[in-house]
Amino acid sequence: MKLALRWQVLLLGFVLGTSGAFAADTPTPSIQAAPLAQRPGHAGIASANALATEAGFEVLAKGGNAFDAAIAVASTLSVVEPESSGLGGGFMATLYMAADKHSVFIDARETAPAAVNPKDYLNPDGTPNRDTALKGPLSAGIPGEPAGLVWLAKHYGKLPLTASLAPAIRIAGGFKPDERLLGSIREEQKNIERWPASAAKFLPNGNAPAQGEIWHDPDQAHTLELLAKYGDSGFYSGETAKKLVDAVRQAGGDWTLKDLASYRVKERTPITVDYRGYKIITAPPPSSGGVAIAEILNILSGFDLTKLDQAHRVHLVVEAMRRAFRDHNDYLGDPDFVKMPLDMLLSPYYADGLRQTIVPDKATPSSMLAPSNASDPGMHTTHFSIIDADGNMVAITATVNYVLGSTFVADGTGVLLNDEMDDFALVPNKPNVYGLLGSKANAPEPGKRMLSSMSPSIVIGPDRTAVIGSPGGSTIITQVLEGILAFIDGGDAHQVVAHKRFHHQYMPDVVTVEPGAFDATTSDALTHMGYTLKQREPWGFMNVVIWDRRTNKLDAASDPRRQDGLGKVQ
Ligand code: DON
């Protein structure tokens, strides 16, 4: 219990008030005694790109279930939103099977190659080398997404991969990139130009395609066809594997065919936490998201947030976030490599101890670690949510990590590699691109999965259910937490995704605040309590589907902060 002792124990008391930080504008009216629906009878999909959402519906119309639709959405995003996720990256998925009410977590996270060498991420003078951590083949882990798609089809889908990958293959034959992708290409042009195959893919005439121009991705179409035809061996051995390894090694990376052949998807037990009558099913390690969300909710469950004014409510939430992120830095990593005190971290008694350390009306300074500087959390990762007609549900967050991943495309494959190696604590206690610090638990080791913040979640309440998630680096955790609280407070899908955000991650000891999240009274009160508030441009790209089991209505919404997403019910 080393952590619990770090905090001074003080008794708690606060000022009760009225307005709510999470209360939705117009709560769903309660409908008394209506029998609850057992299956929706129609489907809802929310993703970051309209083509991907439509691809999901196309596969449902062919007789697929939510998991087949998820394959269609993820593979289409690989083509149309490569700045966020793709075959060269990985994903984490929380699945719920309606037939037996069983949930499972699919870990298709990348792994470090066997030859990983921490020295590659240091400059000769011992300072962190941010370029090798974030750009080029050394920044890339062994991709998990292709294996994850094959796994979903084999174990949970109804259709063959040839059917569920068909929309992505067709779209790769020609589509109009959206402005967000074109902007990402322009932003990363200098890095893209470092590798000829990257330039050939993203800068067809020496520059990003013009808006409205049709873009073709024949190499990725071919790679997807091999995956559809041969499953795992269509990517992890044979032609694609050889091209990937050759390209990586020629450009100074250290992958081997064995690294690819030995990649395995892991099925894990999700983390579940009960909060105010709702069951939250969320991501276990190697994501830190579920542990942090559970810890925060366990701390908050000792308070009645609905009775507090916004400033005191935010105070408690931020203090809970601070304590959960503190544990994130110290304890969490790949469960196949590190022993984590999960029983302690998830225990209500542990939360009781942490709750006691929250000082009323006063911020607790985060003082143990040197301050770090989080960069813009951006939205270069993607989340989508699906509920099908039978009530099967899937929440998937997929990523190549930072914008356009490593910017390195393996020649002849169309596959843009991730830069997920930066999610390891490559240099102990030096911040990664999201300002996260890490320790030995998240140090790089051969075959190890790097810690993630991805938090695809399913929330089952007494009469409403939500599928929720978002990109945003370390802010994923706090976005999903705040989205869950907004849902529990009665918010509909649009209200949940639109909900104004704030974030604290222990270090730096600053509350980042979206414009409009707090009124002047709240900001003044928080400043008076000792918080440093920093306004930041809106972040995240949340996609949510909600099933109201009283009215049997589905409701899907995509984050209004972004233009290209589509939440749709049909
Ligand atoms: O797994 C993680 O936590 C990160 N690679 C996610 C990156 C991310 O969300 C980037 N963008 N917004």
Coordinates of N, CA and C in Angstrom, one line a residue, residues 280-463:
I280 N -20.1 -1.1 -15.7 CA -19.2 -0.6 -16.7 C -18.2 -1.7 -17.1
I281 N -18.2 -2.1 -18.4 CA -17.3 -3.2 -18.9 C -16.3 -2.5 -19.7
T282 N -15.0 -2.6 -19.3 CA -14.0 -1.8 -19.9 C -12.7 -2.5 -20.1
A283 N -11.7 -1.8 -20.5 CA -10.4 -2.4 -21.0 C -9.4 -2.7 -19.8
P284 N -9.0 -4.0 -19.8 CA -8.0 -4.3 -18.8 C -6.5 -4.0 -19.3
P285 N -5.5 -4.2 -18.5 CA -4.1 -4.1 -19.1 C -4.0 -5.1 -20.2
P286 N -3.2 -4.8 -21.2 CA -2.3 -3.6 -21.3 C -2.9 -2.3 -21.6
S287 N -4.1 -2.1 -21.4 CA -4.6 -0.7 -21.3 C -4.6 -0.3 -19.9
S288 N -4.3 1.0 -19.7 CA -4.4 1.5 -18.3 C -5.8 2.1 -18.1
G289 N -6.6 2.2 -19.2 CA -7.9 2.9 -19.2 C -8.9 2.3 -18.2
G290 N -9.1 1.0 -18.2 CA -10.1 0.4 -17.4 C -9.8 0.5 -15.9
V291 N -8.5 0.3 -15.6 CA -8.1 0.3 -14.2 C -8.3 1.8 -13.7
A292 N -7.9 2.7 -14.5 CA -8.0 4.1 -14.1 C -9.5 4.5 -13.9
I293 N -10.3 4.1 -14.9 CA -11.7 4.5 -14.8 C -12.4 3.8 -13.6
A294 N -12.0 2.5 -13.4 CA -12.6 1.8 -12.2 C -12.1 2.5 -10.9
E295 N -10.9 2.9 -10.9 CA -10.4 3.5 -9.6 C -11.1 4.9 -9.4
I296 N -11.2 5.6 -10.5 CA -11.9 6.9 -10.3 C -13.3 6.7 -9.9
L297 N -14.1 5.8 -10.5 CA -15.5 5.6 -10.2 C -15.6 5.1 -8.8
N298 N -14.7 4.2 -8.4 CA -14.7 3.7 -7.0 C -14.5 4.8 -6.0
I299 N -13.6 5.7 -6.3 CA -13.4 6.9 -5.4 C -14.7 7.7 -5.4
L300 N -15.2 8.0 -6.6 CA -16.4 8.9 -6.7 C -17.6 8.3 -6.0
S301 N -17.7 7.0 -6.0 CA -18.9 6.3 -5.5 C -19.1 6.7 -4.0
G302 N -18.2 7.2 -3.3 CA -18.4 7.6 -1.9 C -19.0 9.0 -1.8
F303 N -19.2 9.6 -2.9 CA -19.8 11.0 -2.9 C -21.1 11.0 -3.6
D304 N -22.0 11.9 -3.3 CA -23.2 12.1 -4.2 C -22.9 13.4 -5.0
L305 N -22.4 13.1 -6.2 CA -22.0 14.3 -7.1 C -23.2 15.1 -7.4
T306 N -24.3 14.5 -7.5 CA -25.5 15.3 -8.0 C -25.9 16.4 -7.0
K307 N -25.3 16.3 -5.8 CA -25.7 17.3 -4.7 C -24.7 18.4 -4.6
L308 N -23.7 18.4 -5.5 CA -22.6 19.4 -5.4 C -22.7 20.4 -6.5
D309 N -22.2 21.6 -6.2 CA -22.0 22.6 -7.3 C -20.9 22.2 -8.2
Q310 N -20.9 22.8 -9.4 CA -19.9 22.3 -10.4 C -18.5 22.3 -9.9
A311 N -18.1 23.4 -9.2 CA -16.7 23.5 -8.8 C -16.3 22.3 -7.8
H312 N -17.2 22.0 -6.9 CA -16.9 20.9 -6.0 C -16.9 19.6 -6.6
R313 N -17.8 19.4 -7.6 CA -17.9 18.2 -8.3 C -16.6 18.0 -9.2
V314 N -16.2 19.0 -9.9 CA -15.0 19.0 -10.7 C -13.8 18.7 -9.7
H315 N -13.8 19.4 -8.6 CA -12.7 19.2 -7.6 C -12.5 17.7 -7.3
L316 N -13.6 17.0 -7.0 CA -13.6 15.6 -6.6 C -13.1 14.7 -7.8
V317 N -13.7 15.0 -9.0 CA -13.3 14.2 -10.1 C -11.9 14.4 -10.5
V318 N -11.4 15.6 -10.4 CA -9.9 15.8 -10.7 C -9.1 15.2 -9.7
E319 N -9.4 15.2 -8.4 CA -8.6 14.6 -7.4 C -8.6 13.0 -7.6
A320 N -9.7 12.5 -8.1 CA -9.8 11.1 -8.4 C -8.9 10.8 -9.6
M321 N -9.0 11.6 -10.6 CA -8.2 11.4 -11.8 C -6.7 11.4 -11.4
R322 N -6.3 12.4 -10.6 CA -4.9 12.6 -10.2 C -4.4 11.3 -9.6
R323 N -5.2 10.8 -8.7 CA -4.7 9.6 -8.0 C -4.7 8.3 -8.9
A324 N -5.6 8.2 -9.8 CA -5.6 7.1 -10.7 C -4.4 7.2 -11.7
F325 N -4.1 8.4 -12.2 CA -3.0 8.5 -13.1 C -1.7 8.3 -12.4
R326 N -1.6 8.6 -11.2 CA -0.4 8.4 -10.4 C -0.1 6.9 -10.4
D327 N -1.2 6.1 -10.2 CA -1.0 4.6 -10.2 C -0.6 4.1 -11.5
H328 N -1.2 4.7 -12.5 CA -0.9 4.3 -13.9 C 0.6 4.4 -14.1
N329 N 1.2 5.5 -13.7 CA 2.6 5.6 -14.0 C 3.4 4.6 -13.3
D330 N 3.0 4.2 -12.1 CA 3.8 3.4 -11.2 C 3.7 1.9 -11.5
Y331 N 2.5 1.5 -11.8 CA 2.2 0.0 -11.7 C 1.9 -0.7 -13.0
L332 N 1.4 0.0 -14.0 CA 0.8 -0.7 -15.1 C 1.7 -1.0 -16.3
G333 N 1.4 -2.2 -16.9 CA 2.2 -2.6 -18.1 C 1.5 -3.8 -18.7
D334 N 2.2 -4.5 -19.5 CA 1.7 -5.7 -20.2 C 1.5 -6.8 -19.1
P335 N 0.3 -7.3 -18.9 CA 0.0 -8.4 -17.9 C 0.8 -9.6 -18.2
D336 N 1.3 -9.9 -19.4 CA 2.0 -11.1 -19.7 C 3.5 -10.9 -19.2
F337 N 3.9 -9.7 -18.8 CA 5.3 -9.4 -18.4 C 5.4 -8.9 -17.0
V338 N 4.4 -8.2 -16.5 CA 4.6 -7.6 -15.2 C 3.4 -8.0 -14.3
K339 N 3.8 -8.1 -13.0 CA 2.8 -8.5 -12.0 C 2.3 -7.2 -11.5
M340 N 1.0 -7.0 -11.6 CA 0.4 -5.7 -11.2 C -0.5 -6.0 -10.0
P341 N -0.6 -5.0 -9.1 CA -1.4 -5.2 -7.9 C -2.9 -4.8 -8.2
L342 N -3.5 -5.6 -9.2 CA -4.8 -5.2 -9.7 C -5.9 -5.3 -8.6
D343 N -5.7 -6.4 -7.7 CA -6.7 -6.6 -6.7 C -6.7 -5.3 -5.8
M344 N -5.5 -4.8 -5.5 CA -5.5 -3.6 -4.7 C -6.1 -2.4 -5.4
L345 N -5.6 -2.2 -6.7 CA -6.0 -1.0 -7.4 C -7.5 -1.0 -7.6
L346 N -8.1 -2.2 -7.8 CA -9.6 -2.2 -8.1 C -10.4 -2.4 -6.9
S347 N -9.8 -2.5 -5.7 CA -10.6 -2.7 -4.5 C -11.3 -1.5 -4.0
P348 N -12.6 -1.6 -3.5 CA -13.3 -0.5 -3.0 C -12.6 0.0 -1.7
Y349 N -11.9 -0.9 -1.0 CA -11.2 -0.4 0.2 C -10.0 0.5 -0.1
Y350 N -9.3 0.2 -1.2 CA -8.2 1.0 -1.6 C -8.8 2.4 -2.0
A351 N -9.9 2.4 -2.7 CA -10.6 3.6 -3.1 C -11.0 4.4 -1.9
D352 N -11.5 3.7 -0.8 CA -11.8 4.4 0.4 C -10.6 5.1 1.0
G353 N -9.5 4.5 0.9 CA -8.3 5.1 1.5 C -7.9 6.3 0.7
L354 N -8.0 6.2 -0.6 CA -7.6 7.4 -1.5 C -8.6 8.5 -1.3
R355 N -9.9 8.1 -1.1 CA -10.9 9.2 -0.9 C -10.6 10.0 0.3
Q356 N -10.2 9.3 1.3 CA -9.8 10.0 2.6 C -8.8 11.1 2.4
T357 N -7.9 10.9 1.4 CA -6.8 11.8 1.2 C -7.2 13.1 0.5
I358 N -8.4 13.1 0.0 CA -8.8 14.3 -0.8 C -9.2 15.4 0.2
V359 N -8.5 16.5 0.1 CA -8.7 17.6 1.0 C -9.9 18.4 0.5
P360 N -10.9 18.7 1.4 CA -12.0 19.5 1.0 C -11.6 20.9 0.5
D361 N -12.2 21.4 -0.6 CA -11.9 22.7 -1.0 C -10.5 23.0 -1.3
K362 N -9.6 22.0 -1.6 CA -8.2 22.3 -1.8 C -7.6 21.3 -2.8
A363 N -6.9 21.8 -3.8 CA -6.2 20.8 -4.7 C -5.1 20.2 -4.0
T364 N -4.8 18.9 -4.2 CA -3.6 18.2 -3.7 C -2.5 18.4 -4.7
P365 N -1.4 19.0 -4.4 CA -0.4 19.1 -5.4 C 0.2 17.8 -5.8
S366 N 0.4 17.6 -7.1 CA 1.1 16.4 -7.6 C 2.6 16.7 -7.5
S367 N 3.3 16.0 -6.5 CA 4.6 16.5 -6.2 C 5.7 15.5 -6.4
M368 N 5.4 14.3 -6.6 CA 6.4 13.2 -6.6 C 7.3 13.3 -7.8
L369 N 6.8 13.6 -9.0 CA 7.6 13.4 -10.2 C 7.8 14.8 -10.9
A370 N 8.9 14.8 -11.6 CA 9.2 16.1 -12.3 C 8.0 16.4 -13.3
P371 N 7.7 17.7 -13.4 CA 6.6 18.0 -14.4 C 7.0 17.6 -15.8
S372 N 5.9 17.3 -16.5 CA 6.2 17.0 -17.9 C 5.2 17.9 -18.8
N373 N 5.5 17.9 -20.1 CA 4.6 18.7 -20.9 C 3.9 17.9 -21.9
A374 N 2.6 17.7 -21.6 CA 1.8 17.0 -22.6 C 1.6 17.8 -23.8
S375 N 1.7 17.1 -25.0 CA 1.4 17.8 -26.2 C -0.1 17.7 -26.5
D376 N -0.5 18.3 -27.6 CA -1.9 18.3 -28.1 C -2.4 16.8 -28.2
P377 N -3.4 16.5 -27.5 CA -3.9 15.1 -27.6 C -4.4 14.7 -28.9
G378 N -4.8 15.7 -29.7 CA -5.2 15.4 -31.1 C -6.4 14.4 -31.2
M379 N -6.5 13.8 -32.4 CA -7.5 12.8 -32.5 C -7.0 11.7 -33.5
H380 N -5.7 11.4 -33.4 CA -5.1 10.4 -34.3 C -5.1 9.0 -33.8
T381 N -6.2 8.5 -33.7 CA -6.6 7.2 -33.2 C -8.1 7.3 -33.5
T382 N -8.8 6.1 -33.4 CA -10.2 6.2 -33.8 C -11.0 5.3 -32.9
H383 N -12.2 5.7 -32.7 CA -13.1 4.8 -31.9 C -14.4 4.6 -32.6
F384 N -14.9 3.4 -32.7 CA -16.3 3.2 -33.2 C -17.1 2.3 -32.3
S385 N -18.4 2.5 -32.3 CA -19.3 1.7 -31.4 C -20.4 1.2 -32.3
I386 N -20.8 -0.1 -32.0 CA -21.9 -0.8 -32.8 C -22.8 -1.5 -31.8
I387 N -24.1 -1.4 -32.1 CA -25.1 -2.3 -31.5 C -25.9 -2.9 -32.7
D388 N -26.0 -4.3 -32.7 CA -26.7 -4.8 -33.8 C -28.2 -5.2 -33.4
A389 N -28.9 -5.7 -34.4 CA -30.4 -5.9 -34.1 C -30.6 -6.9 -33.0
D390 N -29.7 -7.8 -32.8 CA -29.8 -8.8 -31.7 C -29.4 -8.3 -30.3
G391 N -28.7 -7.1 -30.3 CA -28.2 -6.6 -29.1 C -26.8 -7.0 -28.8
N392 N -26.1 -7.5 -29.8 CA -24.6 -7.7 -29.7 C -24.0 -6.3 -29.8
M393 N -22.9 -6.2 -29.0 CA -22.3 -4.8 -28.9 C -20.8 -5.0 -29.1
V394 N -20.2 -3.9 -29.7 CA -18.8 -3.9 -29.8 C -18.3 -2.4 -29.7
A395 N -17.3 -2.3 -28.9 CA -16.6 -1.0 -28.8 C -15.2 -1.2 -29.2
I396 N -14.7 -0.5 -30.2 CA -13.3 -0.7 -30.7 C -12.6 0.6 -30.7
T397 N -11.4 0.7 -30.1 CA -10.5 1.8 -30.3 C -9.3 1.2 -31.0
A398 N -9.0 1.9 -32.2 CA -7.9 1.4 -33.0 C -6.9 2.5 -33.3
T399 N -5.7 2.2 -33.4 CA -4.7 3.3 -33.5 C -3.4 2.9 -34.3
V400 N -2.8 3.9 -34.9 CA -1.4 3.8 -35.3 C -0.6 4.8 -34.4
N401 N -1.2 5.2 -33.3 CA -0.6 6.2 -32.4 C -0.6 7.6 -32.9
Y402 N 0.5 8.3 -33.1 CA 0.4 9.7 -33.4 C 0.0 9.9 -34.8
V403 N -0.2 11.2 -35.2 CA -0.7 11.5 -36.5 C 0.0 10.7 -37.6
L404 N -0.7 9.9 -38.4 CA -0.1 9.1 -39.5 C 1.0 8.2 -39.0
G405 N 0.9 7.8 -37.7 CA 1.8 6.8 -37.1 C 3.3 7.2 -37.4
S406 N 4.1 6.2 -37.8 CA 5.5 6.4 -38.0 C 5.8 7.2 -39.3
T407 N 4.7 7.5 -40.1 CA 4.8 8.0 -41.5 C 5.6 7.1 -42.4
F408 N 5.8 5.9 -42.0 CA 6.6 5.0 -42.8 C 5.7 3.9 -43.4
V409 N 5.6 3.9 -44.8 CA 4.8 2.9 -45.5 C 5.8 1.8 -46.0
A410 N 5.5 0.6 -45.8 CA 6.3 -0.5 -46.3 C 6.0 -0.7 -47.8
D411 N 7.1 -0.6 -48.6 CA 6.9 -0.6 -50.0 C 6.2 -1.8 -50.5
G412 N 5.2 -1.5 -51.4 CA 4.5 -2.6 -52.0 C 3.3 -3.2 -51.2
T413 N 3.1 -2.6 -50.0 CA 2.0 -3.2 -49.2 C 0.9 -2.2 -49.0
G414 N 1.2 -0.9 -49.1 CA 0.2 0.1 -48.8 C 0.0 0.3 -47.3
V415 N 0.8 -0.5 -46.5 CA 0.6 -0.5 -45.0 C 1.4 0.6 -44.4
L416 N 0.8 1.5 -43.7 CA 1.4 2.6 -42.9 C 1.7 2.0 -41.5
L417 N 3.0 2.0 -41.1 CA 3.3 1.5 -39.8 C 3.0 2.4 -38.7
N418 N 2.7 1.9 -37.6 CA 2.4 2.7 -36.4 C 3.7 3.2 -35.8
D419 N 3.5 4.2 -34.8 CA 4.7 4.6 -34.0 C 4.3 4.3 -32.5
E420 N 3.8 3.1 -32.3 CA 3.4 2.8 -30.9 C 4.5 2.6 -29.9
M421 N 5.7 2.4 -30.4 CA 6.8 2.2 -29.5 C 7.0 3.3 -28.5
D422 N 6.5 4.5 -28.9 CA 6.5 5.7 -28.0 C 5.6 5.5 -26.8
D423 N 4.6 4.5 -26.9 CA 3.8 4.3 -25.7 C 4.5 3.5 -24.6
F424 N 5.6 2.9 -24.9 CA 6.5 2.4 -23.9 C 7.1 3.5 -23.1
A425 N 7.5 3.3 -21.9 CA 8.4 4.2 -21.2 C 9.8 4.0 -21.7
L426 N 10.1 4.5 -22.9 CA 11.3 4.2 -23.6 C 12.5 4.7 -22.8
V427 N 12.3 5.8 -22.1 CA 13.4 6.4 -21.2 C 12.6 6.6 -19.9
P428 N 13.0 5.9 -18.8 CA 12.3 5.9 -17.6 C 12.0 7.4 -17.1
N429 N 10.8 7.6 -16.7 CA 10.4 8.9 -16.2 C 10.6 10.1 -17.1
K430 N 10.7 9.8 -18.4 CA 10.7 11.0 -19.4 C 9.4 10.9 -20.1
P431 N 8.7 12.0 -20.3 CA 7.3 11.9 -20.8 C 7.3 11.5 -22.3
N432 N 6.3 10.7 -22.6 CA 6.0 10.4 -24.0 C 5.3 11.5 -24.7
V433 N 4.8 11.3 -25.9 CA 4.2 12.4 -26.6 C 2.9 12.9 -25.9
Y434 N 2.3 12.1 -25.1 CA 1.1 12.5 -24.3 C 1.5 13.0 -22.9
G435 N 2.8 13.2 -22.7 CA 3.2 13.7 -21.4 C 3.1 12.6 -20.3
L436 N 2.8 11.3 -20.7 CA 2.7 10.3 -19.7 C 4.1 9.8 -19.3
L437 N 4.3 9.6 -18.0 CA 5.5 9.0 -17.5 C 5.3 7.6 -17.2
G438 N 6.4 6.9 -17.2 CA 6.3 5.4 -16.9 C 7.5 4.9 -16.2
S439 N 7.4 3.7 -15.8 CA 8.4 3.1 -15.0 C 8.8 1.7 -15.6
K440 N 9.4 0.9 -14.8 CA 9.9 -0.4 -15.3 C 8.7 -1.2 -15.8
A441 N 7.6 -1.1 -15.2 CA 6.4 -1.9 -15.6 C 6.1 -1.7 -17.1
N442 N 6.4 -0.6 -17.6 CA 6.1 -0.3 -19.0 C 7.4 -0.1 -19.8
A443 N 8.5 -0.7 -19.4 CA 9.8 -0.6 -20.1 C 9.7 -1.5 -21.3
P444 N 10.3 -1.2 -22.5 CA 10.3 -2.0 -23.6 C 11.0 -3.4 -23.4
E445 N 10.4 -4.5 -23.9 CA 11.1 -5.8 -23.8 C 10.6 -6.5 -25.0
P446 N 11.4 -7.5 -25.5 CA 11.0 -8.3 -26.7 C 9.6 -8.9 -26.5
G447 N 8.8 -8.7 -27.5 CA 7.5 -9.3 -27.5 C 6.4 -8.7 -26.6
K448 N 6.8 -7.7 -25.9 CA 5.9 -7.1 -24.9 C 5.0 -6.0 -25.5
R449 N 3.8 -5.9 -25.0 CA 2.8 -4.9 -25.4 C 3.0 -3.6 -24.7
M450 N 3.0 -2.5 -25.4 CA 3.2 -1.2 -24.8 C 1.9 -0.8 -24.1
L451 N 2.0 -0.1 -23.0 CA 0.8 0.3 -22.3 C -0.1 1.3 -23.1
S452 N -1.3 1.1 -23.0 CA -2.3 2.0 -23.8 C -3.2 2.7 -22.9
S453 N -3.8 3.8 -23.4 CA -4.9 4.4 -22.7 C -6.3 4.1 -23.3
M454 N -6.3 3.3 -24.3 CA -7.5 3.0 -25.1 C -8.5 2.4 -24.1
S455 N -9.7 2.9 -24.2 CA -10.8 2.5 -23.2 C -12.1 2.2 -23.9
P456 N -12.1 1.2 -24.8 CA -13.4 0.9 -25.4 C -14.3 0.3 -24.3
S457 N -15.5 0.9 -24.2 CA -16.3 0.5 -23.0 C -17.8 0.3 -23.3
I458 N -18.4 -0.6 -22.5 CA -19.9 -0.8 -22.6 C -20.4 -0.6 -21.3
V459 N -21.5 0.2 -21.2 CA -22.1 0.5 -19.9 C -23.5 0.0 -19.9
I460 N -23.8 -0.9 -19.0 CA -25.2 -1.5 -18.9 C -25.9 -1.0 -17.7
G461 N -26.9 -0.2 -17.9 CA -27.7 0.4 -16.8 C -29.0 -0.4 -16.5
P462 N -29.7 0.1 -15.6 CA -31.0 -0.6 -15.3 C -31.9 -0.7 -16.5
D463 N -31.9 0.4 -17.3 CA -32.8 0.4 -18.5 C -32.2 1.0 -19.8

